[in-house]
Tab-separated table of C-alpha atoms in Angstrom:
chain	number	residue	atom	x	y	z
I	286	UNK	CA	5.000	-22.228	-9.651
I	287	UNK	CA	3.751	-18.898	-8.390
I	288	UNK	CA	6.209	-16.745	-6.785
I	289	UNK	CA	5.202	-14.324	-4.156
I	290	UNK	CA	8.094	-11.126	-3.021
I	291	UNK	CA	7.228	-9.168	-0.079
I	292	UNK	CA	9.671	-7.197	1.543
I	293	UNK	CA	13.013	-9.119	3.567
I	294	UNK	CA	13.427	-8.139	7.270
I	295	UNK	CA	11.757	-4.614	9.411
I	296	UNK	CA	8.558	-4.086	10.118
I	297	UNK	CA	6.712	-4.099	6.800
I	298	UNK	CA	8.316	-8.005	6.373
I	299	UNK	CA	6.277	-8.843	10.247
I	300	UNK	CA	3.466	-6.876	8.741
I	301	UNK	CA	2.666	-8.752	5.520
I	302	UNK	CA	3.579	-11.647	7.214
I	303	UNK	CA	0.310	-10.561	9.321
I	304	UNK	CA	-1.649	-9.896	6.499
I	305	UNK	CA	-1.867	-13.384	4.849
I	306	UNK	CA	-2.182	-14.978	7.731
I	307	UNK	CA	-5.063	-13.341	8.423
I	308	UNK	CA	-6.261	-14.450	5.639
I	309	UNK	CA	-5.526	-18.181	6.019
I	310	UNK	CA	-2.083	-18.061	4.757
I	311	UNK	CA	0.815	-18.407	6.872
I	312	UNK	CA	4.334	-16.891	5.082
I	313	UNK	CA	7.730	-17.583	6.802
I	314	UNK	CA	11.782	-16.788	6.842
I	315	UNK	CA	14.451	-18.920	6.272
I	316	UNK	CA	15.896	-20.700	9.388
I	317	UNK	CA	19.418	-17.896	8.477
I	318	UNK	CA	18.396	-14.719	8.557
I	319	UNK	CA	21.110	-15.038	5.303
I	320	UNK	CA	18.286	-16.395	3.429
I	321	UNK	CA	16.665	-14.671	0.691
I	322	UNK	CA	13.684	-17.541	0.942
I	323	UNK	CA	10.802	-18.989	3.057
I	324	UNK	CA	7.663	-20.878	3.388
I	325	UNK	CA	4.130	-20.973	2.574
I	326	UNK	CA	1.773	-23.213	4.227
I	327	UNK	CA	-1.497	-22.740	3.167
I	328	UNK	CA	-1.527	-22.292	0.232
I	329	UNK	CA	-0.823	-24.859	-3.434
I	330	UNK	CA	1.815	-24.302	-6.008
I	331	UNK	CA	3.352	-20.073	-4.462
I	332	UNK	CA	6.772	-20.137	-3.157
I	333	UNK	CA	7.940	-17.500	-0.988
I	334	UNK	CA	10.580	-14.418	-2.079
I	335	UNK	CA	12.016	-12.664	-0.083
I	336	UNK	CA	13.780	-8.736	-1.745
I	337	UNK	CA	14.156	-5.793	-0.568
I	338	UNK	CA	11.000	-2.895	-0.956
I	339	UNK	CA	13.108	-1.458	-3.490
I	340	UNK	CA	13.286	-4.366	-6.160
I	341	UNK	CA	10.527	-5.652	-6.299
I	342	UNK	CA	9.286	-3.127	-8.682
I	343	UNK	CA	11.567	-4.322	-10.566
I	344	UNK	CA	11.313	-8.027	-10.427
I	345	UNK	CA	7.685	-7.865	-11.017
I	346	UNK	CA	7.757	-6.214	-14.145
I	347	UNK	CA	10.208	-8.577	-15.903
I	348	UNK	CA	8.253	-10.925	-14.302
I	349	UNK	CA	10.943	-12.410	-12.073
I	350	UNK	CA	8.099	-13.283	-9.691
I	351	UNK	CA	4.263	-13.309	-10.089
I	352	UNK	CA	2.845	-11.719	-6.859
I	353	UNK	CA	4.723	-8.685	-4.891
I	354	UNK	CA	4.266	-6.324	-1.521
I	355	UNK	CA	5.596	-3.240	-1.991
I	356	UNK	CA	4.943	0.926	-1.532
I	357	UNK	CA	3.318	2.453	-4.327
I	358	UNK	CA	5.619	5.627	-4.194
I	359	UNK	CA	8.176	2.890	-5.181
I	360	UNK	CA	6.170	0.942	-7.844
I	361	UNK	CA	5.440	4.396	-9.540
I	362	UNK	CA	8.631	5.974	-8.897
I	363	UNK	CA	10.508	2.848	-10.713
I	364	UNK	CA	8.785	1.363	-13.726
I	365	UNK	CA	7.933	5.009	-15.276
I	366	UNK	CA	5.171	2.612	-17.528
I	367	UNK	CA	3.558	0.973	-14.411
I	368	UNK	CA	0.387	0.482	-15.237
I	369	UNK	CA	1.337	-1.830	-18.206
I	370	UNK	CA	3.975	-3.471	-16.851
I	371	UNK	CA	1.813	-4.237	-13.033
I	372	UNK	CA	-1.520	-4.138	-11.989
I	373	UNK	CA	-2.467	-2.786	-8.282
I	374	UNK	CA	-4.504	-5.821	-6.535
I	375	UNK	CA	-4.950	-5.025	-2.937
I	376	UNK	CA	-4.215	-1.312	-0.486
I	377	UNK	CA	-2.618	-3.823	3.087
I	378	UNK	CA	-3.899	-0.883	4.944
I	379	UNK	CA	-0.350	-0.190	6.474
I	380	UNK	CA	2.744	1.363	6.167
I	381	UNK	CA	1.167	4.511	5.328
I	382	UNK	CA	4.311	7.272	3.348
I	383	UNK	CA	3.292	10.815	2.435
I	384	UNK	CA	5.448	11.849	-0.930
I	385	UNK	CA	6.027	16.449	0.181
I	386	UNK	CA	7.683	18.845	-1.273
I	387	UNK	CA	9.737	20.884	2.774
I	388	UNK	CA	11.431	24.383	3.050
I	389	UNK	CA	12.931	25.682	5.591
I	390	UNK	CA	10.952	26.387	8.699
I	391	UNK	CA	12.256	30.498	8.543
I	392	UNK	CA	11.055	30.390	4.986
I	393	UNK	CA	8.017	32.331	6.517
I	394	UNK	CA	6.874	33.531	3.197
I	395	UNK	CA	6.851	29.943	1.806
I	396	UNK	CA	3.262	28.065	2.620
I	397	UNK	CA	2.265	26.588	-0.650
I	398	UNK	CA	3.117	25.780	-4.280
I	399	UNK	CA	2.367	29.331	-5.869
I	400	UNK	CA	4.970	31.332	-2.368
I	401	UNK	CA	7.625	28.413	-3.801
I	402	UNK	CA	7.258	29.218	-7.059
I	403	UNK	CA	8.035	32.668	-6.282
I	404	UNK	CA	10.598	32.107	-4.010
I	405	UNK	CA	12.643	29.820	-7.465
I	406	UNK	CA	12.640	32.170	-9.467
I	407	UNK	CA	13.914	35.161	-7.249
I	408	UNK	CA	16.197	33.182	-6.092
I	409	UNK	CA	17.823	32.392	-9.950
I	410	UNK	CA	17.706	35.699	-10.613
I	411	UNK	CA	19.931	36.745	-7.864
I	412	UNK	CA	22.211	33.307	-7.653
I	413	UNK	CA	22.298	32.246	-10.810
I	414	UNK	CA	21.266	28.269	-10.427
I	415	UNK	CA	18.122	27.354	-9.616
I	416	UNK	CA	16.488	25.987	-6.295
I	417	UNK	CA	17.656	23.019	-5.431
I	418	UNK	CA	15.464	19.747	-4.364
I	419	UNK	CA	17.022	16.681	-2.766
I	420	UNK	CA	14.627	14.228	-3.432
I	421	UNK	CA	15.140	10.452	-4.545
I	422	UNK	CA	11.776	10.242	-6.193
I	423	UNK	CA	13.225	12.649	-9.056
I	424	UNK	CA	9.860	10.882	-12.354
I	425	UNK	CA	7.408	11.354	-9.661
I	426	UNK	CA	8.764	14.579	-8.714
I	427	UNK	CA	8.809	16.461	-11.886
I	428	UNK	CA	6.063	15.246	-12.866
I	429	UNK	CA	4.212	16.811	-10.078
I	430	UNK	CA	5.944	20.144	-10.711
I	431	UNK	CA	5.759	20.258	-14.164
I	432	UNK	CA	2.117	20.005	-13.413
I	433	UNK	CA	2.129	22.644	-11.587
I	434	UNK	CA	4.461	24.551	-13.914
I	435	UNK	CA	6.620	24.950	-11.389
I	436	UNK	CA	9.430	25.220	-13.529
I	437	UNK	CA	13.075	27.300	-11.727
I	438	UNK	CA	14.273	24.185	-10.224
I	439	UNK	CA	17.090	21.271	-10.462
I	440	UNK	CA	16.460	17.648	-8.922
I	441	UNK	CA	19.453	16.695	-6.808
I	442	UNK	CA	19.354	12.989	-5.916
I	443	UNK	CA	19.990	11.960	-2.447
I	444	UNK	CA	20.048	7.948	-0.900
I	445	UNK	CA	20.849	9.035	2.699
I	446	UNK	CA	19.467	11.516	5.368
I	447	UNK	CA	17.335	13.911	2.649
I	448	UNK	CA	16.272	16.113	5.553
I	449	UNK	CA	20.281	16.969	6.146
I	450	UNK	CA	20.074	18.293	3.285
I	451	UNK	CA	18.779	21.839	4.006
I	452	UNK	CA	21.415	22.472	6.897
I	453	UNK	CA	24.467	21.485	5.016
I	454	UNK	CA	24.004	23.205	2.217
I	455	UNK	CA	23.612	20.457	-0.818
I	456	UNK	CA	19.230	22.044	-1.149
I	457	UNK	CA	17.596	24.464	-0.436
I	458	UNK	CA	14.258	22.332	-0.187
I	459	UNK	CA	13.606	18.461	-0.101
I	460	UNK	CA	10.724	16.323	-1.598
I	461	UNK	CA	10.753	12.690	0.958
I	462	UNK	CA	8.906	10.526	2.498
I	463	UNK	CA	7.303	11.117	5.726
I	464	UNK	CA	4.814	9.897	7.976
I	465	UNK	CA	4.589	11.272	10.833
I	466	UNK	CA	7.192	14.867	9.894
I	467	UNK	CA	9.118	14.593	13.203
I	468	UNK	CA	11.662	14.141	11.251
I	469	UNK	CA	11.578	16.946	8.752
I	470	UNK	CA	10.683	19.603	12.466
I	471	UNK	CA	13.420	17.495	13.507
I	472	UNK	CA	15.796	19.364	11.009
I	473	UNK	CA	14.050	22.282	11.231
I	474	UNK	CA	11.593	21.961	7.899
I	475	UNK	CA	8.075	21.816	7.302
I	476	UNK	CA	5.509	21.025	5.083
I	477	UNK	CA	4.109	23.019	2.596
I	478	UNK	CA	0.183	23.491	2.172
I	479	UNK	CA	-0.176	21.567	-0.112
I	480	UNK	CA	-2.118	17.834	-0.853
I	481	UNK	CA	1.692	15.062	-1.244
I	482	UNK	CA	2.311	14.365	-3.907
I	483	UNK	CA	1.360	11.091	-3.885
I	484	UNK	CA	-0.397	8.987	-0.412
I	485	UNK	CA	1.900	5.390	-0.397
I	486	UNK	CA	1.045	2.461	1.543
I	487	UNK	CA	1.582	-1.427	1.659
I	488	UNK	CA	-0.039	-2.850	-2.016
I	489	UNK	CA	-0.251	-5.949	-3.321
I	490	UNK	CA	1.053	-6.448	-6.361
I	491	UNK	CA	1.322	-8.357	-9.667
I	492	UNK	CA	2.780	-9.033	-12.985
I	493	UNK	CA	-0.190	-8.529	-15.679
I	494	UNK	CA	1.192	-10.545	-17.558
I	495	UNK	CA	0.304	-13.786	-15.064
I	496	UNK	CA	-2.990	-12.218	-14.031
I	497	UNK	CA	-4.638	-15.256	-15.185
I	498	UNK	CA	-2.358	-16.843	-13.190
I	499	UNK	CA	-2.273	-15.636	-10.948
I	500	UNK	CA	-6.567	-15.292	-9.773
I	501	UNK	CA	-7.383	-18.171	-8.235
I	502	UNK	CA	-4.490	-17.441	-5.547
I	503	UNK	CA	-6.125	-13.533	-5.007
I	504	UNK	CA	-9.169	-15.552	-4.372
I	505	UNK	CA	-8.279	-17.594	-1.438
I	506	UNK	CA	-7.194	-14.124	0.078
I	507	UNK	CA	-10.112	-12.924	-1.083
I	508	UNK	CA	-9.534	-10.201	-3.601
I	509	UNK	CA	-9.653	-11.907	-6.622
I	510	UNK	CA	-8.907	-9.135	-9.689
C-alpha cells in the first residue's frame, strides 16, 4: 500500500485535492474533521494520510509515507540531507512563496546584502552584540548568509508572527516566507533587493527508497520520475 501524505486543512489541502483530481484521482477527507485519514478514488493501492505540511518532510524521510505534498522550503529546512532521503517529483504550481531577508524601512542606506553586511559589522561594534535576525528557517538562512560571506549576525528563533519581532525589539531584521510582501510592508519592513533565499511552492515528493514502488502511480499521474 502506498501512503500519500497531504496537508490536512486549508487552501493548501484544497489545491492539492484539485491537482490530483485534474489527473483522474479523487482525494477526500473523512466526514469528521477530527480524523486524519481520507479516501482515494481512481487509484489502486493508495491510501490517504492527512498531516500538517510541516510534518510531511519528517514522515517522508522516515519512510512512514511513500509520497507527500509539502513546500520545498519545509523539505530543505527540516531535512539536512534531503537529497539522499527524498526525491522531488513534481512542482504543483501553487503555494508559491519566497524566503526573503527584510529590514526596517527606515534603514535608508540598506538596499542590498553588501549594505546589510556593513550595517551588521557596525552594529556589533556599537552595541557589543551581533545583529539579530528572527526566523524559523535557521538552516536555509545560515547557509545563504555564509555563501554571501555575511558573519556578524545571530539567528533568533521565531515560530509566531516573525514580522512583528522588529517592532517588539526582539530582532533587528527578519527572514521569513512571503507571497505578496503586504504583511512586511504593514510592519514597516522592506525586502532587500536580492534574489530570495529560496523560491518555494507546493511540490510532490517521494521517499527515495520507495521510488520503485510508487513509479506506477506516478506514471498514472503523468509525472513519472
